[in-house]
Coordinates of C-alpha atoms in Angstrom, one line a residue:
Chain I
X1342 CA -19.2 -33.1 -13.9
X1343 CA -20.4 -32.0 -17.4
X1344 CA -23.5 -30.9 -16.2
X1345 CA -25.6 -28.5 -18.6
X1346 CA -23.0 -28.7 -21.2
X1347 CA -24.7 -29.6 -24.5
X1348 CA -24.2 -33.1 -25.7
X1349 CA -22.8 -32.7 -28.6
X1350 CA -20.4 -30.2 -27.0
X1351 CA -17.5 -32.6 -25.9
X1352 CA -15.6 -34.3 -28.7
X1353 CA -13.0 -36.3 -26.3
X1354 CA -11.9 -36.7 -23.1
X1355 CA -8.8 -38.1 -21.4
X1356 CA -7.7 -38.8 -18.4
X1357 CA -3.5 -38.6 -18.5
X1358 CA -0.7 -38.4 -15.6
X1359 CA -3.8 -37.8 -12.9
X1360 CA -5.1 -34.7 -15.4
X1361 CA -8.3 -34.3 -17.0
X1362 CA -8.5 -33.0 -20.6
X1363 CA -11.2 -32.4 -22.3
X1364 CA -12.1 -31.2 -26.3
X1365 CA -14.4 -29.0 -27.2
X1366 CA -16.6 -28.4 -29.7
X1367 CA -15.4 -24.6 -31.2
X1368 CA -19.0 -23.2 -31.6
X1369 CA -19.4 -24.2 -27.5
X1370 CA -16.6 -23.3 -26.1
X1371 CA -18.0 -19.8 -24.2
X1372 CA -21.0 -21.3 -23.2
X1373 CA -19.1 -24.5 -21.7
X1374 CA -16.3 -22.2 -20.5
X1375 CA -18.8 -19.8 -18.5
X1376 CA -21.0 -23.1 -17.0
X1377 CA -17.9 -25.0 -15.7
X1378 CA -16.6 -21.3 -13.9
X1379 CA -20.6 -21.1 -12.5
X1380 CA -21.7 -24.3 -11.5
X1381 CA -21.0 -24.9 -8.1
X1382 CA -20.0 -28.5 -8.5
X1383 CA -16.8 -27.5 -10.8
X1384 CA -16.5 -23.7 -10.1
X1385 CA -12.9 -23.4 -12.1
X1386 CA -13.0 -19.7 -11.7
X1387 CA -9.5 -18.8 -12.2
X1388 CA -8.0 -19.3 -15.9
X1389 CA -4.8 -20.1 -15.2
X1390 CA -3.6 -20.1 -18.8
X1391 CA -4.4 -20.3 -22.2
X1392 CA -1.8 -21.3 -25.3
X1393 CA -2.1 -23.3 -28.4
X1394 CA -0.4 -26.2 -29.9
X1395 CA 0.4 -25.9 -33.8
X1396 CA 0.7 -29.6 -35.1
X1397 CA 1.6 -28.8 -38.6
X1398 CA 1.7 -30.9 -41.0
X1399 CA -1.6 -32.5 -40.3
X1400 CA -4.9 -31.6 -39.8
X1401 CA -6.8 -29.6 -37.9
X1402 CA -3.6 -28.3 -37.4
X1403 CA -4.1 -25.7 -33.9
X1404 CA -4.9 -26.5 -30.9
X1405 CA -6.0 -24.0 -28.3
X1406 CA -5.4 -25.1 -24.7
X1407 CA -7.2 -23.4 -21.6
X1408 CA -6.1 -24.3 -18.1
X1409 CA -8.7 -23.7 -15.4
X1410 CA -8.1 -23.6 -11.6
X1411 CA -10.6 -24.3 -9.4
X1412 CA -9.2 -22.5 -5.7
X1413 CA -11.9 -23.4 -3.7
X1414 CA -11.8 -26.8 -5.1
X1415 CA -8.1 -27.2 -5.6
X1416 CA -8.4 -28.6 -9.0
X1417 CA -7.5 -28.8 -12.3
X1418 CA -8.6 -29.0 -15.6
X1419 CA -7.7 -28.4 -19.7
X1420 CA -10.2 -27.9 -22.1
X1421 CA -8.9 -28.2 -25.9
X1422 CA -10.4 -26.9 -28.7
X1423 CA -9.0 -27.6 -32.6
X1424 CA -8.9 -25.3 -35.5
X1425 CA -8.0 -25.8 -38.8
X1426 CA -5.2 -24.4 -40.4
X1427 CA -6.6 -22.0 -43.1
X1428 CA -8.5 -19.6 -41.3
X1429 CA -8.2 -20.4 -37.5
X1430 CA -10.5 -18.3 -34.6
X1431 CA -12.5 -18.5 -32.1
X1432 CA -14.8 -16.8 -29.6
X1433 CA -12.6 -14.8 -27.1
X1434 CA -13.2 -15.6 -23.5
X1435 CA -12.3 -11.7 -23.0
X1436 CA -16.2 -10.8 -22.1
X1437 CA -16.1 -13.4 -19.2
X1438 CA -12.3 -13.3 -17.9
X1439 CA -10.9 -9.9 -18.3
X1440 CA -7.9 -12.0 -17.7
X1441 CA -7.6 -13.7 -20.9
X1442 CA -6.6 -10.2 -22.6
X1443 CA -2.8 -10.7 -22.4
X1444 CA -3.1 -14.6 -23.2
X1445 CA -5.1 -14.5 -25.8
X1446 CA -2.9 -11.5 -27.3
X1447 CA 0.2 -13.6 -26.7
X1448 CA -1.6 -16.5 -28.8
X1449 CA -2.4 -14.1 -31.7
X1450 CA 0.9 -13.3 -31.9
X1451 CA 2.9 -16.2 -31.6
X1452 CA 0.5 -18.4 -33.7
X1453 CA -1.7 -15.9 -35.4
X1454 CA -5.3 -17.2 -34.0
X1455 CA -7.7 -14.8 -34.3
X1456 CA -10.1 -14.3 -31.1
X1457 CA -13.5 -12.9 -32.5
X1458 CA -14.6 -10.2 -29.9
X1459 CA -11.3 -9.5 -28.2
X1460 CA -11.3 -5.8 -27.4
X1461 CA -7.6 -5.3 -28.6
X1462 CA -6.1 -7.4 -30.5
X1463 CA -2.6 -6.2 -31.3
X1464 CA 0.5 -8.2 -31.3
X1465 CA 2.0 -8.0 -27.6
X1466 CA 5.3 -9.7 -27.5
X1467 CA 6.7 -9.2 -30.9
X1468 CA 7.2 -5.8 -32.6
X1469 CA 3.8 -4.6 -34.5
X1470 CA 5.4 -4.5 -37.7
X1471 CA 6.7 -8.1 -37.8
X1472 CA 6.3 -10.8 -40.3
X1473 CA 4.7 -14.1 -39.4
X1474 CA 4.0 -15.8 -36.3
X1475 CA 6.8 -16.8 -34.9
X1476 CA 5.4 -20.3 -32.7
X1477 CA 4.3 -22.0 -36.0
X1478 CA 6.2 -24.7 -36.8
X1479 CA 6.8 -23.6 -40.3
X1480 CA 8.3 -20.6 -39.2
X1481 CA 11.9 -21.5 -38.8
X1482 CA 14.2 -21.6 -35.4
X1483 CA 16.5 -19.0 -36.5
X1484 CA 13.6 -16.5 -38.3
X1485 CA 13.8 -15.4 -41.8
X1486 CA 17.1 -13.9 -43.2
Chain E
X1286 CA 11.0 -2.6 -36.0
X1287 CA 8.7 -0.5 -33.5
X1288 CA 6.2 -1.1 -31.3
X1289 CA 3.7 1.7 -32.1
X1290 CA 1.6 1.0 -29.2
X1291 CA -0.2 4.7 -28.8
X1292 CA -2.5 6.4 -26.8
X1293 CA -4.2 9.6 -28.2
X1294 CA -5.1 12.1 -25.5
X1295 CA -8.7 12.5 -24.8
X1296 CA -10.4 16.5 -26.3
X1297 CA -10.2 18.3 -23.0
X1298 CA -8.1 18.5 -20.0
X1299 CA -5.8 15.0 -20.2
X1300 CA -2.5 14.3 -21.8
X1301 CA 0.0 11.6 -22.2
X1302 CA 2.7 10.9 -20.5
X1303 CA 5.4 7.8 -21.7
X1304 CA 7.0 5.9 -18.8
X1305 CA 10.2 4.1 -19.7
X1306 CA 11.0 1.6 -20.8
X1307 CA 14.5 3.0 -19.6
X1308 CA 13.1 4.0 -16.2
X1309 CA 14.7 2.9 -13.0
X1310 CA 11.3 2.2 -11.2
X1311 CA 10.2 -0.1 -14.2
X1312 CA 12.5 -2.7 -12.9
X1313 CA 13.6 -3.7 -16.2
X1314 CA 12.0 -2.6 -19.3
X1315 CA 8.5 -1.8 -19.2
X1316 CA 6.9 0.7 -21.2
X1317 CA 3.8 2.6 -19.5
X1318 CA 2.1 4.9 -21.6
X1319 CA -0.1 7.2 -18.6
X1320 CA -3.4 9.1 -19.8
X1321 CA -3.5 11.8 -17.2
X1322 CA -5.9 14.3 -16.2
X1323 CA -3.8 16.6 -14.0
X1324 CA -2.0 14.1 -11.0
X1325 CA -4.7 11.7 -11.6
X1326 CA -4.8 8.6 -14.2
X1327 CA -7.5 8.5 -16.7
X1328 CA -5.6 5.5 -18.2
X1329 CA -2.9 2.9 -18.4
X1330 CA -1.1 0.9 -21.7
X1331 CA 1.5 -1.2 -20.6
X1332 CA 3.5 -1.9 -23.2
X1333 CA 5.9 -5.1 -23.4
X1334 CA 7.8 -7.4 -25.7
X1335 CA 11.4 -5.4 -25.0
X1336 CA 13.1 -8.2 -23.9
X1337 CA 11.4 -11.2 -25.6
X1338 CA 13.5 -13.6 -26.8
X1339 CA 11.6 -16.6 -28.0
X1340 CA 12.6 -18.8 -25.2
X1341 CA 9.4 -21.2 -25.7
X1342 CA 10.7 -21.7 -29.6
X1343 CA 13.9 -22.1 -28.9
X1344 CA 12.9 -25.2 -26.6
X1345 CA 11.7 -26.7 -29.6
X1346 CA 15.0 -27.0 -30.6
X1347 CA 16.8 -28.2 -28.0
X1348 CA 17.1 -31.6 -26.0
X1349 CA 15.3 -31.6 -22.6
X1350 CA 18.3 -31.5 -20.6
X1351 CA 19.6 -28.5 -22.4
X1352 CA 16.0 -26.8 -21.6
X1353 CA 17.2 -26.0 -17.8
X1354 CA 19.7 -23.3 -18.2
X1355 CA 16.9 -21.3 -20.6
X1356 CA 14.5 -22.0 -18.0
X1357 CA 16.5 -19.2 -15.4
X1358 CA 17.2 -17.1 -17.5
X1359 CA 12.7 -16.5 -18.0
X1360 CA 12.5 -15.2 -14.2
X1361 CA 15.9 -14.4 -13.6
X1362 CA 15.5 -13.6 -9.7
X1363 CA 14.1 -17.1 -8.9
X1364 CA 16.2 -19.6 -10.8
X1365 CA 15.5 -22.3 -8.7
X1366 CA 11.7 -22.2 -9.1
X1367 CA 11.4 -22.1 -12.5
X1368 CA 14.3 -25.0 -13.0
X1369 CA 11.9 -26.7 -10.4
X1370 CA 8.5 -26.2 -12.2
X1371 CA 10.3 -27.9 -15.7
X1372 CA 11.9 -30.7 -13.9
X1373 CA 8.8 -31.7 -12.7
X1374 CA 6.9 -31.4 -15.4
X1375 CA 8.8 -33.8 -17.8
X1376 CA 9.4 -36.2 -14.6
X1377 CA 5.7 -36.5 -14.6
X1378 CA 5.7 -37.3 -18.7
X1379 CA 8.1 -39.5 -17.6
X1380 CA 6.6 -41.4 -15.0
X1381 CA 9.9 -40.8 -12.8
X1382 CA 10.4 -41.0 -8.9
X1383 CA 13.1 -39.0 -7.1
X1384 CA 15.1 -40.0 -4.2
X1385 CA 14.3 -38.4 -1.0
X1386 CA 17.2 -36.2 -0.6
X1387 CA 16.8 -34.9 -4.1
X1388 CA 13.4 -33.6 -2.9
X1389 CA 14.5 -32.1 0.3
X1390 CA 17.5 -30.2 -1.6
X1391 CA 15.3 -29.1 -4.1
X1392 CA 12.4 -27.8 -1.0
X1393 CA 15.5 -26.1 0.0
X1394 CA 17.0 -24.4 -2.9
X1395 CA 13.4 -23.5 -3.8
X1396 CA 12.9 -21.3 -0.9
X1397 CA 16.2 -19.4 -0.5
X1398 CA 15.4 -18.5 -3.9
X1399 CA 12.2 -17.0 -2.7
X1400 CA 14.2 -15.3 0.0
X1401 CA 16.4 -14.1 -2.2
X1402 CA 13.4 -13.1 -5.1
X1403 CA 12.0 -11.1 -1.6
X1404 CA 14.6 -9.6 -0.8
X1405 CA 15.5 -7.8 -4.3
X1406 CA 12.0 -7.1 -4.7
X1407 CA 12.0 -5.5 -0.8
X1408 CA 15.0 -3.6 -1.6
X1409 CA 13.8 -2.2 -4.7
X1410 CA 10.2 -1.5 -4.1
X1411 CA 11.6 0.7 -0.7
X1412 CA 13.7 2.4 -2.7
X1413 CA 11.3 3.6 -5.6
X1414 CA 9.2 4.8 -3.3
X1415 CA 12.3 6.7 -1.0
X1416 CA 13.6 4.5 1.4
X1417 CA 17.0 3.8 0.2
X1418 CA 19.1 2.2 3.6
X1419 CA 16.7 -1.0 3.0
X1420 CA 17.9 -1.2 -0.1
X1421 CA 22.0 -1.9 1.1
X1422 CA 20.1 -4.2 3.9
X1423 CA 18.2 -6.5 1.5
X1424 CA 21.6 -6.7 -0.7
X1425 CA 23.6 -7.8 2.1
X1426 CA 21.7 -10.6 2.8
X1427 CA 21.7 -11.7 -1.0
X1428 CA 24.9 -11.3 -1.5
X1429 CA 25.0 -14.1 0.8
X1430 CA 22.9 -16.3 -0.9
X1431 CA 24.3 -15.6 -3.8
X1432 CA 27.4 -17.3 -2.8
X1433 CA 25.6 -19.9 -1.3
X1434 CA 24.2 -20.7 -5.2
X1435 CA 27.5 -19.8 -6.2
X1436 CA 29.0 -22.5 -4.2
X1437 CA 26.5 -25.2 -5.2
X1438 CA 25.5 -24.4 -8.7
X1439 CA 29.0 -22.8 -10.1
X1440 CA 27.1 -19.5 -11.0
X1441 CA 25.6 -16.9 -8.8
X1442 CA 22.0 -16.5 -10.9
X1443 CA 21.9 -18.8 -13.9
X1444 CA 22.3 -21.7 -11.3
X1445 CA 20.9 -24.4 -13.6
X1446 CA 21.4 -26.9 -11.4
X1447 CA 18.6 -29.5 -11.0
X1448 CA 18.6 -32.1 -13.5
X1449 CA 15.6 -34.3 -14.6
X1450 CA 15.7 -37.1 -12.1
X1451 CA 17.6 -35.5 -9.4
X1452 CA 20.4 -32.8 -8.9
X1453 CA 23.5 -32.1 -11.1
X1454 CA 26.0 -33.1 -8.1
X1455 CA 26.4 -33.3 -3.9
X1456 CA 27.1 -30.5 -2.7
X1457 CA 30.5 -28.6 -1.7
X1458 CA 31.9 -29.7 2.3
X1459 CA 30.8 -26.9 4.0
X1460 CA 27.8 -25.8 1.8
X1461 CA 25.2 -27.3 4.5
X1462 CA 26.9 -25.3 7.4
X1463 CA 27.2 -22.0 5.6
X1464 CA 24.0 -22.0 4.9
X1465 CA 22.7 -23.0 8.2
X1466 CA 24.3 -20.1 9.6
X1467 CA 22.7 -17.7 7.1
X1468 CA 19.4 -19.6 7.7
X1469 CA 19.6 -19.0 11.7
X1470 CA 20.6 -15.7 11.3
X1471 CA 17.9 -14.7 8.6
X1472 CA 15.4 -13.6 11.4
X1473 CA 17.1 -11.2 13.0
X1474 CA 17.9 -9.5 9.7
X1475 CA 14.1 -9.5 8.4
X1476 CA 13.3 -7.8 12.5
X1477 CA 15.9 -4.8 10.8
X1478 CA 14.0 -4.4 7.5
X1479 CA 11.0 -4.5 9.5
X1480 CA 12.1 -2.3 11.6
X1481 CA 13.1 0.4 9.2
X1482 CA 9.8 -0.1 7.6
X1483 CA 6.8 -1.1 9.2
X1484 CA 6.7 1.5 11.8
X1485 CA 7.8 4.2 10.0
X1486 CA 4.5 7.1 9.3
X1487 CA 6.0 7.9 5.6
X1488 CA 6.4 3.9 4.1
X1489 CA 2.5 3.4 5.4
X1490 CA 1.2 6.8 4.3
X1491 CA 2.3 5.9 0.9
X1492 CA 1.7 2.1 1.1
X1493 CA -1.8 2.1 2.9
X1494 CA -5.3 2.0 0.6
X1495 CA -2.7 2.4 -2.4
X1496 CA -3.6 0.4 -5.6
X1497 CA -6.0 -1.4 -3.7
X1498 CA -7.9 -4.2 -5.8
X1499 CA -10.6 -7.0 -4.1
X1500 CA -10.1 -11.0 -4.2
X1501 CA -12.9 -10.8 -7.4
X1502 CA -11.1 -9.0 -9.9
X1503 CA -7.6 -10.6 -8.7
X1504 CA -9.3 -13.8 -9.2
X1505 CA -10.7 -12.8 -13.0
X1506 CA -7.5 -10.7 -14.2
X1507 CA -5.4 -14.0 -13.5
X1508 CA -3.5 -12.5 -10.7
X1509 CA -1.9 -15.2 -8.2
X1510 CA 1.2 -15.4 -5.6
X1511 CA 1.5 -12.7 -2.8
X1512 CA -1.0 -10.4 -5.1
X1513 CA -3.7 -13.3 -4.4
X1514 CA -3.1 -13.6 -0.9
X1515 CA -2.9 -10.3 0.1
X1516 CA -6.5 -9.7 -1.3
X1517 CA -7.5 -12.0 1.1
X1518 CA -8.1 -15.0 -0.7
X1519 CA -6.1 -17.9 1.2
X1520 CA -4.5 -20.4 -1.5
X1521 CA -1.2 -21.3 -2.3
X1522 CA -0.1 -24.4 -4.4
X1523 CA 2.3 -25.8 -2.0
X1524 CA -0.2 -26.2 0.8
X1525 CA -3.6 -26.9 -1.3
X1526 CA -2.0 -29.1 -4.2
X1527 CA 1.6 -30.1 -3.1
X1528 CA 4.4 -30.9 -5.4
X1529 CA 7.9 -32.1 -4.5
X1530 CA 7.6 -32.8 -1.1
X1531 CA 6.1 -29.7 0.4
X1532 CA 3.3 -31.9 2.2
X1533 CA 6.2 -32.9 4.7
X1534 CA 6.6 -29.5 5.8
X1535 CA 4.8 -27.1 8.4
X1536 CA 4.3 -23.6 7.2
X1537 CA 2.0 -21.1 7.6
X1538 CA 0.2 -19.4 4.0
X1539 CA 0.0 -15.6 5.3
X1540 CA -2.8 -13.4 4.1
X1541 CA -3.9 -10.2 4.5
X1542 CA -7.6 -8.5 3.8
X1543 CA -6.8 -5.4 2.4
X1544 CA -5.6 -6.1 -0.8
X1545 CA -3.0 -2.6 -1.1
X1546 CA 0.7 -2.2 -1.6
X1547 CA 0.6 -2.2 2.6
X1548 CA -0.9 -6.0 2.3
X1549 CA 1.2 -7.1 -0.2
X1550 CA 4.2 -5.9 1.5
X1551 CA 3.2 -7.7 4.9
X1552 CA 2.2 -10.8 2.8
X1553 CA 5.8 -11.1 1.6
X1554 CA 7.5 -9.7 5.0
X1555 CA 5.5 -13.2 6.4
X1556 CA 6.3 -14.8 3.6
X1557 CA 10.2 -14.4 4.0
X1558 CA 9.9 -15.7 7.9
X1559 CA 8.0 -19.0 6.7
X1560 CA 10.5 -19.6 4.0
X1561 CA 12.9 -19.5 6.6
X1562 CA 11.1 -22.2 8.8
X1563 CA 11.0 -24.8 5.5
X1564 CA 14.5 -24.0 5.0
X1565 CA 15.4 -24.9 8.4
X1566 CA 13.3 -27.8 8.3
X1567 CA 14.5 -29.4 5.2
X1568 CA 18.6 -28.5 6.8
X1569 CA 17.1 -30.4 10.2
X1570 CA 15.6 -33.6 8.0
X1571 CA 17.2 -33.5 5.3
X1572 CA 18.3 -37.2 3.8
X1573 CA 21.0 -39.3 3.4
X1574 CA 21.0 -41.4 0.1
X1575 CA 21.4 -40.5 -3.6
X1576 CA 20.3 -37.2 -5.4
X1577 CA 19.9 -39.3 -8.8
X1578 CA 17.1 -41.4 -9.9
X1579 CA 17.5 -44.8 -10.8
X1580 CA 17.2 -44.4 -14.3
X1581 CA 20.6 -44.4 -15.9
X1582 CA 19.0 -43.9 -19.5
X1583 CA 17.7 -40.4 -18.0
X1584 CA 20.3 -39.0 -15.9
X1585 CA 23.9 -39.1 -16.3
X1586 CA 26.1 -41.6 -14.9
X1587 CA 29.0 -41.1 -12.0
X1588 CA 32.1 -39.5 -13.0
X1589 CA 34.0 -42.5 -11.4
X1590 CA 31.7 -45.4 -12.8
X1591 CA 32.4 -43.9 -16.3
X1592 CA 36.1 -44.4 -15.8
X1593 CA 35.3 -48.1 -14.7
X1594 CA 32.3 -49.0 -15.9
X1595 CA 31.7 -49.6 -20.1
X1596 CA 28.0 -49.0 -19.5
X1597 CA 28.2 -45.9 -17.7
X1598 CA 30.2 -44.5 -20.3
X1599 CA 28.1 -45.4 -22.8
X1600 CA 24.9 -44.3 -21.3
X1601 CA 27.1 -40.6 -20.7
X1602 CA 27.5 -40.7 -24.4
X1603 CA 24.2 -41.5 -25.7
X1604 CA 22.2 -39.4 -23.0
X1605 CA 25.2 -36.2 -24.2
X1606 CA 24.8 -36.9 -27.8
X1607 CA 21.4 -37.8 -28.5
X1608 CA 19.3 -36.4 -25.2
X1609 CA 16.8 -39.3 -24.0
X1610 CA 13.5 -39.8 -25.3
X1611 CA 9.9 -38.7 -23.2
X1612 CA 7.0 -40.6 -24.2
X1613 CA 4.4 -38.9 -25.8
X1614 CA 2.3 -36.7 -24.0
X1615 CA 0.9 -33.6 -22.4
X1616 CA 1.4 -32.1 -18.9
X1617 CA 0.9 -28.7 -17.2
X1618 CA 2.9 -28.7 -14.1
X1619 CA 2.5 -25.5 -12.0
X1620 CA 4.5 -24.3 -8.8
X1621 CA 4.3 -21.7 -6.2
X1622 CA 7.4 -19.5 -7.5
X1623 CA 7.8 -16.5 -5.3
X1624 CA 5.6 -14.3 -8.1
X1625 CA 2.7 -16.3 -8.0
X1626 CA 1.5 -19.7 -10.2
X1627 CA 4.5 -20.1 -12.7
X1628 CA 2.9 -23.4 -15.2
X1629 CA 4.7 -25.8 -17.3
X1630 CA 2.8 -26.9 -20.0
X1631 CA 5.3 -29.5 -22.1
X1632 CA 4.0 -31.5 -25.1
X1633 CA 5.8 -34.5 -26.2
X1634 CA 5.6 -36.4 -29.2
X1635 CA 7.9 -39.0 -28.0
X1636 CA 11.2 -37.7 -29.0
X1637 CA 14.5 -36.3 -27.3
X1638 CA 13.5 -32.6 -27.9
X1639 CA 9.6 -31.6 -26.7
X1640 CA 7.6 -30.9 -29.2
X1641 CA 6.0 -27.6 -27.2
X1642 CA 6.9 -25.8 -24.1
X1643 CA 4.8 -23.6 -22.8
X1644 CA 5.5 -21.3 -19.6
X1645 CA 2.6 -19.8 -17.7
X1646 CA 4.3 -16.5 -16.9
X1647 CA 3.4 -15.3 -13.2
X1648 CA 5.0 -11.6 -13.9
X1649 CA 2.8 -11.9 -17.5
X1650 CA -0.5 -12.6 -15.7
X1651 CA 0.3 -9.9 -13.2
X1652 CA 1.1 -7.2 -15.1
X1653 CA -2.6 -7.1 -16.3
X1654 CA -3.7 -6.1 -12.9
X1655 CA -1.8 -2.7 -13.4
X1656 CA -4.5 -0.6 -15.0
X1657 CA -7.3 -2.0 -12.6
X1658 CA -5.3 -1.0 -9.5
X1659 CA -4.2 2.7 -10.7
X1660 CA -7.1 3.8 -12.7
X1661 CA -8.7 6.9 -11.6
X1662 CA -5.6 7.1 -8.7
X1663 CA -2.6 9.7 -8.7
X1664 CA 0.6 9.1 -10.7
X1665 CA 2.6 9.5 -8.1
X1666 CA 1.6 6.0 -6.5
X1667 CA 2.0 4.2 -10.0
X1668 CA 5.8 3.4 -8.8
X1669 CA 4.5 1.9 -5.6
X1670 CA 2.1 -0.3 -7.8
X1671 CA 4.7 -1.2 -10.2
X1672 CA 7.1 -2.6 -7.0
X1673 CA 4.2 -3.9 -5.0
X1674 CA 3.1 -6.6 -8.0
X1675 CA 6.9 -7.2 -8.0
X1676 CA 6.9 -8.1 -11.9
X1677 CA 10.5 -9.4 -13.8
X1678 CA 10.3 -8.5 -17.4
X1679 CA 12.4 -11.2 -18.2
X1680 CA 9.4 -13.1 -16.8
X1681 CA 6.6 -10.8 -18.7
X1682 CA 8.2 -11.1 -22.2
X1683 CA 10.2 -15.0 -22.4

């Protein structure tokens, strides 16, 4: 299944509740992302979804989550990358889903991950001028008074 | 606070236009802001976030069981789905099995939510583009159901009645009568939509080769649900990767080649009459047994046991006061709701309250598809291609 993907490319894999997830090497993840929607023994074409985890305290603290559909093979998988918390981005998967505009928006706005060649990255949920990002967990339930 | 979002008018011939976000055709509030040259779109900014209101961080805060009633008010027309999709995704971090009849309600309850989600986007999509008798059609029949959630769930849209391991109670005496007389009687009501529609030279001269968009760039804007299918691509979770029981069940997964407002509306027209044929199969089969799981640290415990039973009534106390715990974990759980995929993603870390939800928005995903389908097309049909993706902006913005 992981054919063509470099080898030092995965950093874990796990097979939970009859789903597959896999973690990523940052620095891979486009290349990975593009051969697992182009080989035709995976062909996940459809990104289904992309979000991030923020597991402050510790460390790396973000953890960006892709789901991938495959329709033509009807299944699933999740493909994890982790940041650290100082300075967190990564390569945007804009240039080879159009689709991942909006999520990847959503994710800069909620956790303030920065996707480096997005084509517009501008907060999408949350008012332009607003402070913080509102899905860390240090930003509290009730917002700032 | 603002949202700024701006679009500066190109040197020549083109100016702006702002669309809403207080516009009836908007179907809610959803900002466009139109680049036009003349009648014809040079470009489109949608511009959302109006009604978010931090549902997946509230989540964060809550115990799972008080996680269902947020979880209608995200897509407020389907209810039932999204309640669906969140059950399911913690039963599976759970590891927990539901009784039979549990399933078949919930197969059932799931599709007359579609119906009704079809029927207020078939009213409304008619009437934004001048067709306003299908409009008083479409609301008689979900006025209907309406009261049949009324009389199951206590409320007519915020039903929140599944529960994790089964339902919240049996339903009323004549609940399973009512609503096999609706059920019987739904076809002839979708021949009278059809028949003020699908025939008529004005609804398919604005509907046909309008917004059209192909399978590919469905496929790579995210698009999914009725948009998918009417582009000719033939997929749809409950057939290809069942969940809840749908495997028992015959129905057909209507598609359509053309991939305009004309195929979408057809897809969902054929979609309404096989909703109608699981409905009636799940009233014909359905169950007897319990609607709980056998897990009394999960789901609450009889009324009547409590009164005679210590256990019960301390299990009702615990599971009230303290929520139960999920082990830890990580599951994305998506469904067919009547928009398209609507996902799940629920983290645990082994606590009462999930330590992340995340909801794969169908309406969210959709919206993107708006610029690639009106682009370089005339203004006039951007209402038809607003109605036609059949977005909720309770959905869009969480």
């Amino acid at each position: 299944m992981l054919l063509g993907w470099r080898p030092d490319a995965v950093k874990a894999a796990k097979w939970d509740r009859n789903e597959l997830a896999i973690v990523l090497e940052r620095e891979s993840l486009r290349e990975a992302c593009a051969l697992l929607r182009d080989n035709p023994q995976t062909k996940f074409e459809f990104l289904a979804d992309i979000t991030c985890v923020d597991w402050y305290p510790s460390d790396p603290r973000f953890e960006v989550v892709y789901n991938f559909l495959s329709i033509s093979r009807k299944e699933r998988v999740r493909i994890k990358v982790l940041l650290d918390g100082s300075d967190p981005n990564l390569e945007s998967l804009t240039s080879l889903w159009p689709g991942a505009n909006y999520f990847e928006r959503e994710v800069f706005d909620l956790f303030g991950i920065r996707f480096n060649g997005h084509p517009n990255l501008r907060r999408i949920l949350m008012p332009d001028d607003w402070e913080g990002h509102p899905l860390r967990k240090d930003y509290p339930v009730e917002g700032y008074r | 606070m603002q949202h700024v979002a701006t679009l500066e008018a190109g040197e020549d011939r083109t100016m702006v236009l702002n669309m809403g976000p207080q516009h009836p055709s908007t179907h809610g509030v959803l900002r466009l802001l139109l680049e036009i040259d003349g009648e014809t779109i040079v470009k489109i900014v949608p511009d959302i976030g109006f009604l978010h209101t931090g549902i997946e961080k509230t989540y964060e805060a809550k115990f799972y069981q008080q996680c269902i009633p947020l979880a209608d008010r995200m897509d407020y027309l389907a209810p039932f789905s999204n309640e669906l999709g969140f059950c399911l995704a913690v039963e599976k971090l759970l590891g927990l099995d539901i009784p039979k009849r549990a399933v078949w309600m919930r197969v059932l309850l799931t599709e007359l939510t579609r119906i009704n989600s079809h029927l207020v986007w078939l009213g409304t999509h008619a009437m934004d583009i001048g067709a306003m008798t299908v409009f008083l059609y479409c609301f008689r029949e979900r006025e209907e159901l309406l009261k049949i959630f009324e009389a199951i769930g206590g409320q007519r849209m915020f039903t929140s009645y599944f529960r994790v391991g089964g339902l919240a109670m049996e339903a009323p005496l004549d609940w399973f009568a009512r609503t096999k007389k609706f059920i019987d009687g739904f076809p002839e009501k979708i021949d009278e939509y059809e028949g003020l529609l699908t025939g008529n030279p004005i609804w398919q001269a604005r509907t046909k080769g309008v917004a059209q968009i192909s399978a590919e760039d469905v496929i790579k804007l995210g698009g999914s649900g009725p948009i998918l299918r009417a582009s000719g691509v033939d997929f749809d979770l409950r057939r290809d990767m069942p969940y809840c029981g749908y495997e028992n069940f015959q129905f057909k997964v209507p598609t359509h080649k053309d991939g305009d407002v004309w195929a979408r509306y057809q897809v969902r027209v054929a979609e309404l009459r096989e909703s109608q044929k699981i409905c009636k199969q799940a009233l014909e089969g359905m169950p007897e047994g319990s609607i709980r799981a056998d897990a009394p640290k999960i789901v609450l415990p009889d009324r009547e046991k409590m009164k005679t039973q210590m256990e019960a009534l301390i299990y009702h106390f615990k599971i009230v006061t303290e929520g139960f715990t999920v082990p830890p974990g990580e599951v994305y759980q998506a469904i067919e709701s009547p928009r398209g995929e609507i996902g799940f993603y629920v983290v645990s870390n082994g606590t009462a309250q999930p330590y992340r939800v995340h909801v794969r928005a169908p309406s969210f995903a959709n919206l993107a598809l708006l610029p690639a389908m009106c682009e370089g097309k005339l203004i006039a049909d951007v209402v038809a291609a607003i109605g036609s993706i059949d977005i909720v902006l309770g959905d869009v913005d969480r």
